[in-house]
Tab-separated table of C-alpha atoms in Angstrom:
chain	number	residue	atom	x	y	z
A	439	UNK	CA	152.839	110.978	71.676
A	440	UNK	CA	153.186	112.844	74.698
A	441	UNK	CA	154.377	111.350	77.899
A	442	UNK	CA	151.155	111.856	79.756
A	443	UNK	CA	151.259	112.836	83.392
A	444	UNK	CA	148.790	113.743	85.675
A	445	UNK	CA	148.609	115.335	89.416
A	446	UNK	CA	145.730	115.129	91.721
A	447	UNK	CA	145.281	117.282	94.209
A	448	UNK	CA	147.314	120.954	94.745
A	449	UNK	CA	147.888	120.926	98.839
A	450	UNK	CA	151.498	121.264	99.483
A	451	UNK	CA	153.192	117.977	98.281
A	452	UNK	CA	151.198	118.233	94.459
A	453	UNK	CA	151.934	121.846	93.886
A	454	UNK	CA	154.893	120.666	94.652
A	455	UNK	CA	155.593	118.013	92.430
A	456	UNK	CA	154.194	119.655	89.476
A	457	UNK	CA	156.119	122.724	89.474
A	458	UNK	CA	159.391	120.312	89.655
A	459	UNK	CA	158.786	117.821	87.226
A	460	UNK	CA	157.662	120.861	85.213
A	461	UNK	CA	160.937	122.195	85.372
A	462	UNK	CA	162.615	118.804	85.201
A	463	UNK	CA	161.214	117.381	81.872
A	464	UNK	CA	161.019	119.119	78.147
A	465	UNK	CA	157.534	120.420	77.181
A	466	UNK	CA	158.036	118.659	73.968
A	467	UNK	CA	157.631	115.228	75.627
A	468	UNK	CA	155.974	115.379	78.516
A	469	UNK	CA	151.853	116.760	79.202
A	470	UNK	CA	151.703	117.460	82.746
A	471	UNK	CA	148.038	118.217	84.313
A	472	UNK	CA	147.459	119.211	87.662
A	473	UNK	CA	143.821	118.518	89.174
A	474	UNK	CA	142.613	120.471	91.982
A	475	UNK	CA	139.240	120.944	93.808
A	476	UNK	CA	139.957	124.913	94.069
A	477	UNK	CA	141.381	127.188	91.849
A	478	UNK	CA	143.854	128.725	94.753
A	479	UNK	CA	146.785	126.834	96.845
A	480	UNK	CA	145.446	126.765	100.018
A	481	UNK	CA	148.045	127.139	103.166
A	482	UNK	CA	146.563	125.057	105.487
A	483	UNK	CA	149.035	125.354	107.692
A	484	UNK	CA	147.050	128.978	108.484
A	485	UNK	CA	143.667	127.816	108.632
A	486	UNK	CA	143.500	128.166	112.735
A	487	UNK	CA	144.268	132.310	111.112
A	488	UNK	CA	141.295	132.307	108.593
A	489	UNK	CA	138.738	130.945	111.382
A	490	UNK	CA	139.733	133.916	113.517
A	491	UNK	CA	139.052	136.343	111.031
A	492	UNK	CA	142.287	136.884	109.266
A	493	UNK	CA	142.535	137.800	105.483
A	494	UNK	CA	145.715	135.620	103.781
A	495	UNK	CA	147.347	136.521	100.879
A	496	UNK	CA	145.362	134.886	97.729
A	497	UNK	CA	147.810	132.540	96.121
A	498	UNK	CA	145.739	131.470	92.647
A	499	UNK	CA	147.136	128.527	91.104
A	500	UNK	CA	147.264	129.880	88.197
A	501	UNK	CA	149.784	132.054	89.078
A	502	UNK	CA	152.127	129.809	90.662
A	503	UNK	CA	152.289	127.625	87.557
A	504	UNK	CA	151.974	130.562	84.836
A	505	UNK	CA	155.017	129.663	81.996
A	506	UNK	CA	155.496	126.343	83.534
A	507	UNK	CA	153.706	124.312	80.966
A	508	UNK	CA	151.311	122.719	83.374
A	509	UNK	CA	147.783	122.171	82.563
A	510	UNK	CA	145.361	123.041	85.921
A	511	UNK	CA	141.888	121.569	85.801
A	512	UNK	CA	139.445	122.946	88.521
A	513	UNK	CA	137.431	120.007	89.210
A	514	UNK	CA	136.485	117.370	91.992
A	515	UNK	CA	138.106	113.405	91.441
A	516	UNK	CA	135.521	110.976	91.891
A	517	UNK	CA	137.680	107.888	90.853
A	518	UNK	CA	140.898	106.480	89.839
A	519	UNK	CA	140.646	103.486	87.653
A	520	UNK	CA	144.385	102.221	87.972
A	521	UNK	CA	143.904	98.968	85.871
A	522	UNK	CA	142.539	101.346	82.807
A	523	UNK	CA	144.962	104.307	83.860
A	524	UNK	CA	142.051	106.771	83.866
A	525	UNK	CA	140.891	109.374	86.448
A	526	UNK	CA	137.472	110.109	86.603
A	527	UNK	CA	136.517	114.145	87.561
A	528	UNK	CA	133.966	116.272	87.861
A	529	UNK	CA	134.041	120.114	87.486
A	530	UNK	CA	131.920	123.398	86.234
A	531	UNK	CA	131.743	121.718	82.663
A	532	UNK	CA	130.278	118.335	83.497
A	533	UNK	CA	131.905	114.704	84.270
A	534	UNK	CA	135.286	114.124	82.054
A	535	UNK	CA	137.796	111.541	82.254
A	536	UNK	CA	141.601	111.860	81.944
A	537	UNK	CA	144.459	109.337	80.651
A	538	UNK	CA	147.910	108.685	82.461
A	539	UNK	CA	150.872	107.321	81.631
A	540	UNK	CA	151.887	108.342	85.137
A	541	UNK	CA	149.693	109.118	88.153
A	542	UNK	CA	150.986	111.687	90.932
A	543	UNK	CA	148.456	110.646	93.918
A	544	UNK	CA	148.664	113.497	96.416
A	545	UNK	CA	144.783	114.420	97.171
A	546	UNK	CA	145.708	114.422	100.889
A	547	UNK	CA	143.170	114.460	103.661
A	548	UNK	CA	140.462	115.251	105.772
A	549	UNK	CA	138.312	115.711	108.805
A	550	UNK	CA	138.498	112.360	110.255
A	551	UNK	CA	135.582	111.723	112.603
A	552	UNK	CA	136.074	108.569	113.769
A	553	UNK	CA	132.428	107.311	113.910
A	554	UNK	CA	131.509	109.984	117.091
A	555	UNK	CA	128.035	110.606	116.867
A	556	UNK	CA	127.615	114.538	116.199
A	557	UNK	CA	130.731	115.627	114.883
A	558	UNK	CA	129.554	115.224	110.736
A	559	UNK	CA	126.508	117.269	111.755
A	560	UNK	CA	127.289	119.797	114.897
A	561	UNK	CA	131.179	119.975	115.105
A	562	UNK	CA	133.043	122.400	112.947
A	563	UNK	CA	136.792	121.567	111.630
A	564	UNK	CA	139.679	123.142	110.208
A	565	UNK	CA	140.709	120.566	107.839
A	566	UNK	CA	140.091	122.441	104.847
A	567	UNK	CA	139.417	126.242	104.008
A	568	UNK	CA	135.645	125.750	103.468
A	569	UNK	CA	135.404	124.476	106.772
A	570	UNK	CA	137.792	127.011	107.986
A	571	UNK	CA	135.530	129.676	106.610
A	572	UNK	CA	132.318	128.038	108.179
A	573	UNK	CA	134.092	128.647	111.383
A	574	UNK	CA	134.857	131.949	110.965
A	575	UNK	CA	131.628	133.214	110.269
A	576	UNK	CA	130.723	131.103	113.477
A	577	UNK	CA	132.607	132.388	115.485
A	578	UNK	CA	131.800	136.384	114.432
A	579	UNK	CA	128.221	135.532	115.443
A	580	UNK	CA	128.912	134.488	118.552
A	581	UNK	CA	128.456	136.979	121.847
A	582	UNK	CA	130.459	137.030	124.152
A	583	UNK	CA	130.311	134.628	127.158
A	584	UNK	CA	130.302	131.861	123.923
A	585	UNK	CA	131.326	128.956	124.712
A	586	UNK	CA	133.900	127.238	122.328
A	587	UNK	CA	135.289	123.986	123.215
A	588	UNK	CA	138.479	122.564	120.439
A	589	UNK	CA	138.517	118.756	120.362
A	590	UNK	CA	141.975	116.997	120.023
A	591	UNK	CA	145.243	117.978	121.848
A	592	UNK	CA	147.482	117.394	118.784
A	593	UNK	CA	148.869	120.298	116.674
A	594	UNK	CA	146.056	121.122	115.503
A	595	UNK	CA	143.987	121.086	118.118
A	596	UNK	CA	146.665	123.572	120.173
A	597	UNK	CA	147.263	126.103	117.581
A	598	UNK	CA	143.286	126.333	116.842
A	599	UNK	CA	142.758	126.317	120.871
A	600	UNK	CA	145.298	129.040	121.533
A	601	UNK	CA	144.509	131.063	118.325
A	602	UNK	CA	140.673	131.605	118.937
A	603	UNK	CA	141.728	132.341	122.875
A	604	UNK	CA	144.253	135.047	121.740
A	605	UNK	CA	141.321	136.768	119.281
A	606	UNK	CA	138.571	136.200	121.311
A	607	UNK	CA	139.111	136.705	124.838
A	608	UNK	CA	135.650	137.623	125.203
A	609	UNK	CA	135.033	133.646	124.530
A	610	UNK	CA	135.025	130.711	127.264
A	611	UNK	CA	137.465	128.370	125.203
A	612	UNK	CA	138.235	124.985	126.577
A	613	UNK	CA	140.221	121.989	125.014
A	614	UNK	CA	139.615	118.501	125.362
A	615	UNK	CA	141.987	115.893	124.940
A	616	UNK	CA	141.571	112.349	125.324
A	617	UNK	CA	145.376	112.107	127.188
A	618	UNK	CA	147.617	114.074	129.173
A	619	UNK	CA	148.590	117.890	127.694
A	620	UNK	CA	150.593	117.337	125.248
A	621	UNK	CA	152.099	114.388	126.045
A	622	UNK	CA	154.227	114.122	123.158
A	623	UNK	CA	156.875	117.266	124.154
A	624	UNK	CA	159.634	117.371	126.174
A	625	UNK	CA	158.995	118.510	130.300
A	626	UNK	CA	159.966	121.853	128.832
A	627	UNK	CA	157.716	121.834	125.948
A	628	UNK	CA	154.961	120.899	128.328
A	629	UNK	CA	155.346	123.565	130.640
A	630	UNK	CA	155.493	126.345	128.546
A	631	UNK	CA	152.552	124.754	126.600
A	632	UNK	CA	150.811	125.090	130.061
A	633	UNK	CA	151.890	128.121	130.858
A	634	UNK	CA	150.331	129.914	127.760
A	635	UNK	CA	146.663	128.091	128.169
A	636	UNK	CA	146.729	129.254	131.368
A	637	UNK	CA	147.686	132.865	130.370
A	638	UNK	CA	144.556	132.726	127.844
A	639	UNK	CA	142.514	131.459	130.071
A	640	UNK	CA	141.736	128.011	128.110
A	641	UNK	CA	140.554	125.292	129.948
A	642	UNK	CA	141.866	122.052	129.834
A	643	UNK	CA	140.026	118.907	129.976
A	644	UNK	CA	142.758	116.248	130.017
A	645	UNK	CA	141.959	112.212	129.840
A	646	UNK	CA	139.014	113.372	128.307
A	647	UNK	CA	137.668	110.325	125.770
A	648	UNK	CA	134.857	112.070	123.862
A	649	UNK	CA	131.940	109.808	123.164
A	650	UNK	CA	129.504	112.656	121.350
A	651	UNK	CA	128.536	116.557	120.312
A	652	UNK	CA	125.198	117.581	120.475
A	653	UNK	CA	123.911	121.058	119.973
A	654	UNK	CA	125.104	122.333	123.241
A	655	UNK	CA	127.630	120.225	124.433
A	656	UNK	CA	130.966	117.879	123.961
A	657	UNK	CA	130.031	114.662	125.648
A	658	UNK	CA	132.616	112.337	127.703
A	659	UNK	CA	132.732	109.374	129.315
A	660	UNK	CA	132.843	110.937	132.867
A	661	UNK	CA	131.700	114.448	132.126
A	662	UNK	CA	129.484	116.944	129.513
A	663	UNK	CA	131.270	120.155	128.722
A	664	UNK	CA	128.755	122.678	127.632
A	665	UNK	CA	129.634	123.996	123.999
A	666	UNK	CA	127.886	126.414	121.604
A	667	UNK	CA	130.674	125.733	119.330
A	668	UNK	CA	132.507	122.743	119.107
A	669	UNK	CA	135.921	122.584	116.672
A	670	UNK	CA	137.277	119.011	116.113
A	671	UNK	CA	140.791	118.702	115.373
A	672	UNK	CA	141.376	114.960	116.477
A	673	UNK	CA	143.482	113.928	113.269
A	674	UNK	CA	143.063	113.614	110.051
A	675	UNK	CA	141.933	110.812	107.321
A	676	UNK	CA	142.446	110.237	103.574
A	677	UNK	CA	140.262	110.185	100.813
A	678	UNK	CA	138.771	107.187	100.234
A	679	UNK	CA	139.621	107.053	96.242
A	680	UNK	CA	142.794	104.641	97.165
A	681	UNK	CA	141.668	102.589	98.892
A	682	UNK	CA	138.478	102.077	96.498
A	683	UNK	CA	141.022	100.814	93.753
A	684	UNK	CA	143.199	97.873	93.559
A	685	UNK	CA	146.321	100.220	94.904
A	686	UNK	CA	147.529	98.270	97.860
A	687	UNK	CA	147.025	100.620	100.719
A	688	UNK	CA	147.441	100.830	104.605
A	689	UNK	CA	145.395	100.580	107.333
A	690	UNK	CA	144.333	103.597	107.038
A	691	UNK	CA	143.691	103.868	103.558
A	692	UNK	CA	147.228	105.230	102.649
A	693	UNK	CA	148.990	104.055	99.706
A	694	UNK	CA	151.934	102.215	100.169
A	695	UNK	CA	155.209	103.295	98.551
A	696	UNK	CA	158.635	102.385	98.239
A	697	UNK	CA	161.551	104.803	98.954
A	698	UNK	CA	161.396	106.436	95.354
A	699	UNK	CA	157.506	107.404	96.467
A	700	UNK	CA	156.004	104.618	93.826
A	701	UNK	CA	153.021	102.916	94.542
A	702	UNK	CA	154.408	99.089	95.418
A	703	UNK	CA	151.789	97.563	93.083
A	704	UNK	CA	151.250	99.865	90.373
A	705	UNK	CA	154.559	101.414	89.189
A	706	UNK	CA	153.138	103.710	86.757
A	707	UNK	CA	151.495	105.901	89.944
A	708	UNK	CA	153.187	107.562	92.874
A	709	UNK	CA	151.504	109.181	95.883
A	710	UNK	CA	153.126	112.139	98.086
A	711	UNK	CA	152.009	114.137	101.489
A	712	UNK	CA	149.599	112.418	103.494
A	713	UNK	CA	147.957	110.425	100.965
A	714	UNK	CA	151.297	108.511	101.403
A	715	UNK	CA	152.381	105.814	103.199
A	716	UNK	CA	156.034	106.030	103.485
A	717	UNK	CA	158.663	105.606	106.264
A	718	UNK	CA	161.768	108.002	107.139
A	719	UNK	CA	165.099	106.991	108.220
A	720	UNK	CA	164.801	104.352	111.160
A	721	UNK	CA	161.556	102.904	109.452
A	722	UNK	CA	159.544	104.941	111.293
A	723	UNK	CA	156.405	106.331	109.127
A	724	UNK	CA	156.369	109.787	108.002
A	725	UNK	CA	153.619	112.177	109.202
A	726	UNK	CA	151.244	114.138	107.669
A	727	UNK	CA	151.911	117.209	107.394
A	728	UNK	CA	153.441	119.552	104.731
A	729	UNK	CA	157.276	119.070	106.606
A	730	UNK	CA	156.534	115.214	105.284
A	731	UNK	CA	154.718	116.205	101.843
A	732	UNK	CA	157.128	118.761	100.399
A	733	UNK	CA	160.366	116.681	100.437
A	734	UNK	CA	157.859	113.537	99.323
A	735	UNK	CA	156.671	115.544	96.492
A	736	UNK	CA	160.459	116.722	95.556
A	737	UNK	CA	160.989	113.214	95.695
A	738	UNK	CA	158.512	111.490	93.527
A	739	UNK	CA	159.015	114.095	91.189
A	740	UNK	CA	162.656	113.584	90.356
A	741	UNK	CA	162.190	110.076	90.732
A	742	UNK	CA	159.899	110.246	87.739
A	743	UNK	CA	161.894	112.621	86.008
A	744	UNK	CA	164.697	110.020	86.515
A	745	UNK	CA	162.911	106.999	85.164
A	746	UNK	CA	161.649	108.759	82.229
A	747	UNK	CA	165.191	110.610	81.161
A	748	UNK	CA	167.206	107.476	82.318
A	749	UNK	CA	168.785	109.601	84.564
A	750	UNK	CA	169.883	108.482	88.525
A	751	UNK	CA	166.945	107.604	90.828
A	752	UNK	CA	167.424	110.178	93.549
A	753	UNK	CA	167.420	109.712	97.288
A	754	UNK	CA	165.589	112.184	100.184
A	755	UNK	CA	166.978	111.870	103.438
A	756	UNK	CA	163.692	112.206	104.938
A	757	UNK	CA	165.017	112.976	108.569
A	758	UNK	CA	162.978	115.662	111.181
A	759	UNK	CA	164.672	118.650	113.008
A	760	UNK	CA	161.629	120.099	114.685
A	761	UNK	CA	157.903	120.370	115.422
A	762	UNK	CA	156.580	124.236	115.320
A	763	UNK	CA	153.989	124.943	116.823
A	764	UNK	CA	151.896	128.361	116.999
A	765	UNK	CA	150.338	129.695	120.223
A	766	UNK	CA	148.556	132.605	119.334
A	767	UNK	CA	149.973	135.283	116.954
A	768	UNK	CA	152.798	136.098	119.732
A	769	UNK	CA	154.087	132.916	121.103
A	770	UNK	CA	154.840	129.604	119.992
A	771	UNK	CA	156.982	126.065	120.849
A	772	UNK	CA	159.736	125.157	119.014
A	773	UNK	CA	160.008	121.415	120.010
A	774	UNK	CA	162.953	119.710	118.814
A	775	UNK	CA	163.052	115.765	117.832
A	776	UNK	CA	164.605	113.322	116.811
A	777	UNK	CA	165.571	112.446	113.129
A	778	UNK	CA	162.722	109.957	113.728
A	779	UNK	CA	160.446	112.588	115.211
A	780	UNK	CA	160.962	111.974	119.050
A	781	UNK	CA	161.124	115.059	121.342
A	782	UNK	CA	164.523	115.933	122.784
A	783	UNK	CA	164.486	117.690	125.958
A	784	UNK	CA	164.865	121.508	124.118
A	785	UNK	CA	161.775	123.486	123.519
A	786	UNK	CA	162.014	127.002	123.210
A	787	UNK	CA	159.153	129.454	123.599
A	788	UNK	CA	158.639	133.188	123.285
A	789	UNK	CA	157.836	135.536	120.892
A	790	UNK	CA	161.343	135.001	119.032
A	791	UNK	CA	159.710	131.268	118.476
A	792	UNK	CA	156.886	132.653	116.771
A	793	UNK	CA	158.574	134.619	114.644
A	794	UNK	CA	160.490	131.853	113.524
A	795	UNK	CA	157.243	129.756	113.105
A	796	UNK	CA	156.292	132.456	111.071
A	797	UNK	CA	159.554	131.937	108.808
A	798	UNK	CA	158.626	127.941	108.830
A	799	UNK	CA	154.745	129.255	107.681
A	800	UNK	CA	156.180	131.250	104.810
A	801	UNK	CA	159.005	129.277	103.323
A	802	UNK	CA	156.751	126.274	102.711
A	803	UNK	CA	155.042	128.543	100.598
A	804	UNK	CA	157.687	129.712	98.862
A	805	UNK	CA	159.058	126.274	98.299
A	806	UNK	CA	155.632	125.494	96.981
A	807	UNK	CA	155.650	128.572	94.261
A	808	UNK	CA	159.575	127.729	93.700
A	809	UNK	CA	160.243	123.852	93.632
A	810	UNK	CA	163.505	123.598	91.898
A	811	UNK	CA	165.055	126.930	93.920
A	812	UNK	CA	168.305	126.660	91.302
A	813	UNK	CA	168.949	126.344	87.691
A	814	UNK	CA	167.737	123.457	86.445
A	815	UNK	CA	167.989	121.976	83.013
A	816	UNK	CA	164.950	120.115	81.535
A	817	UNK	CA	165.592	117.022	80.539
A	818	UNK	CA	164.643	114.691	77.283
A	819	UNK	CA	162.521	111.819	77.960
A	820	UNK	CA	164.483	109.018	76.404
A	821	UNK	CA	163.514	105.502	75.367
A	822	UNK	CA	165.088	103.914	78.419
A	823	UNK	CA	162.818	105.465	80.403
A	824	UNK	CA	161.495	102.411	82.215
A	825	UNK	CA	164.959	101.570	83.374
A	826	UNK	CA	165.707	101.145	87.385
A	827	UNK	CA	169.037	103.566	87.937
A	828	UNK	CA	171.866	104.204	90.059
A	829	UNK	CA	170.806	106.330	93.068
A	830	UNK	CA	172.072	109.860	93.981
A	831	UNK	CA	172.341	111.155	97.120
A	832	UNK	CA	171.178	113.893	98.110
A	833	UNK	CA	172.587	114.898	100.912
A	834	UNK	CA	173.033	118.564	100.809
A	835	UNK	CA	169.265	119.244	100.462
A	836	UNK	CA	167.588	120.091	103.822
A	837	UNK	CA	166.462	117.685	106.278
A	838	UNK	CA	162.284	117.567	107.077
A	839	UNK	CA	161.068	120.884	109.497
A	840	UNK	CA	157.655	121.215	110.798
């Protein structure tokens, strides 16, 4: 029989890992199926674009893994059974359930509302493209004078912020964030930040601790700022499926995996992206975001391919460069950090930054649709698959950017 392997969820980290272990095991031994809610990849990194009324290139699933071998089934997971290895779905044709011999988790996350009363049933979010689009045809309706107020002063909170300022200056846009401006860059990072709000004309509600949304407002401890439209981008949680199971999982409902990206209580699954709970070089924990997911994904992938082919367990250097962040279609901060994701004092800004956020925007993508960007041989599953191996490093492969 077939070495049965299955991937839930097609953001950035499991497109990912099923194109690569597609093109690191031999169809003759291995049955790869990828499960996804949508039948496109969605670029969520761009969904602050789509709520503004831009078009993105389609990107069907079906195209990225045409004459890899991979299996996709369009259909919703409703539960993981990890003692039984089963996945339980549901899809156009009715409930089904699917065997593993190995689980890729990587069904990412959400809208996280954090138990404020009003944001499941006023606030709008950009955590996924169906929200994304619910936004968009929100914001075409609205005349100008609207007011639009974006909820969260992390990244995406600024790029949503500065992106529906830049399209619609006819709007009254306003951010709210429950510290200082970002507070996370460098002085120089900051200021620049600043500098472009103010140039759009977005104002900024700092120290801000929201306590509710109502129909026509985003509600404070010390202040109500009046909102026909209210975004909120205050982080992001997973899906509750983990947690649900007898996977041991983080606080926050993340699984929690060793440095190979396997689940430490149930060998036989792996999670990637931010359904992950992983930490990077100084034992700091990886964020989520796709700069996290992709190399995650690379790396649970070969690590599987390793333990099934009795080949060397690989090793990511899962180290940061950089946090890019959008302003707008013509500006952006490049912020740069730490291995361990702490801002140094550079932070360059400008047009020539968003063109090179734009590079950042378009070669995850293309590491998505190419996951194994060199000649690659694919490998026999052997009978010493279960075997622990010698590690490799990997040290010419690029560091983490995002």
């Amino acid at each position: 029989m077939k070495h049965r392997i299955v991937i839930l969820g097609a953001g950035y980290a499991g497109a990912s890992a099923a194109g690569r272990l597609a093109r690191r095991l031999h169809p003759d031994d291995v049955e790869l199926t990828l499960v996804n809610a949508e039948p496109d990849f969605v670029e969520r990194v761009r969904l602050h674009q789509v709520a503004t009324g831009q078009d993105l290139r389609p990107r069907p699933l079906g195209d990225l893994l045409a004459g890899t071998g991979v299996r996709l089934r369009v259909a919703r997971v409703t539960a993981v059974d990890v003692n039984r290895r089963t996945v339980s779905l549901t899809g156009a044709d009715g409930a089904d359930v699917l065997a593993y011999d190995t689980l890729v988790y990587a069904l990412g996350s959400a809208l996280a509302d954090h138990g404020v009363p009003g944001v499941a049933e006023r606030a709008h979010e950009l955590a996924s493209r169906p929200g994304a689009l619910r936004l968009r045809e929100r914001l075409a309706g609205l005349a100008p004078g609207g007011r639009v107020v974006v909820v969260g002063g992390g990244l995406t909170g600024i790029e949503a912020v500065t992106e529906i300022a830049e399209a619609r200056a006819d709007l009254d846009v306003g951010l709210a964030v429950r510290g200082g401006l970002g507070d996370w860059l460098s002085a120089a990072g900051q200021r620049h930040l600043r500098a472009v709000l103010d140039r759009l004309g977005v104002a900024v509600h700092e120290h801000a601790d929201v306590t509710g949304v109502d129909a026509v407002a985003v509600l404070t401890r010390d202040a109500t700022i009046p909102a026909d439209v209210a975004v909120w981008a205050t982080g992001f949680g997973v899906h509750p499926i983990a947690a649900a199971t007898s996977l041991r999982v983080g606080a926050d409902g993340r699984i929690v995996v060793d440095e190979t990206m396997r689940s430490v209580s149930h060998p036989d699954v792996y999670a990637a992206g931010d359904a992950a709970l992983a930490h990077g070089p100084v034992d700091n924990v990886l964020r989520m975001s796709c700069a996290s997911g992709i190399p995650m994904a690379w790396q649970a992938a070969d690590s599987i391919a390793a333990r099934l082919t009795g080949g060397k367990l690989p090793h990511m250097p899962f180290g940061y460069v950089h946090q890019c962040i959008s302003l707008g279609r013509r500006d952006a901060v490049i912020q740069l950090v730490t291995t361990d994701d702490r801002a140094k004092d550079a932070a360059p800004g400008g047009r020539l930054a968003a063109r090179y956020k734009e590079l950042v925007c378009t070669g995850a993508a293309w590491m998505v649709a190419h996951p194994v960007p060199y000649p690659a041989r694919r490998r026999r599953v052997t009978a010493a698959s279960g075997a622990e191996r010698e590690r490799v490093n990997y040290g010419d492969m690029p560091a983490l950017k995002g």
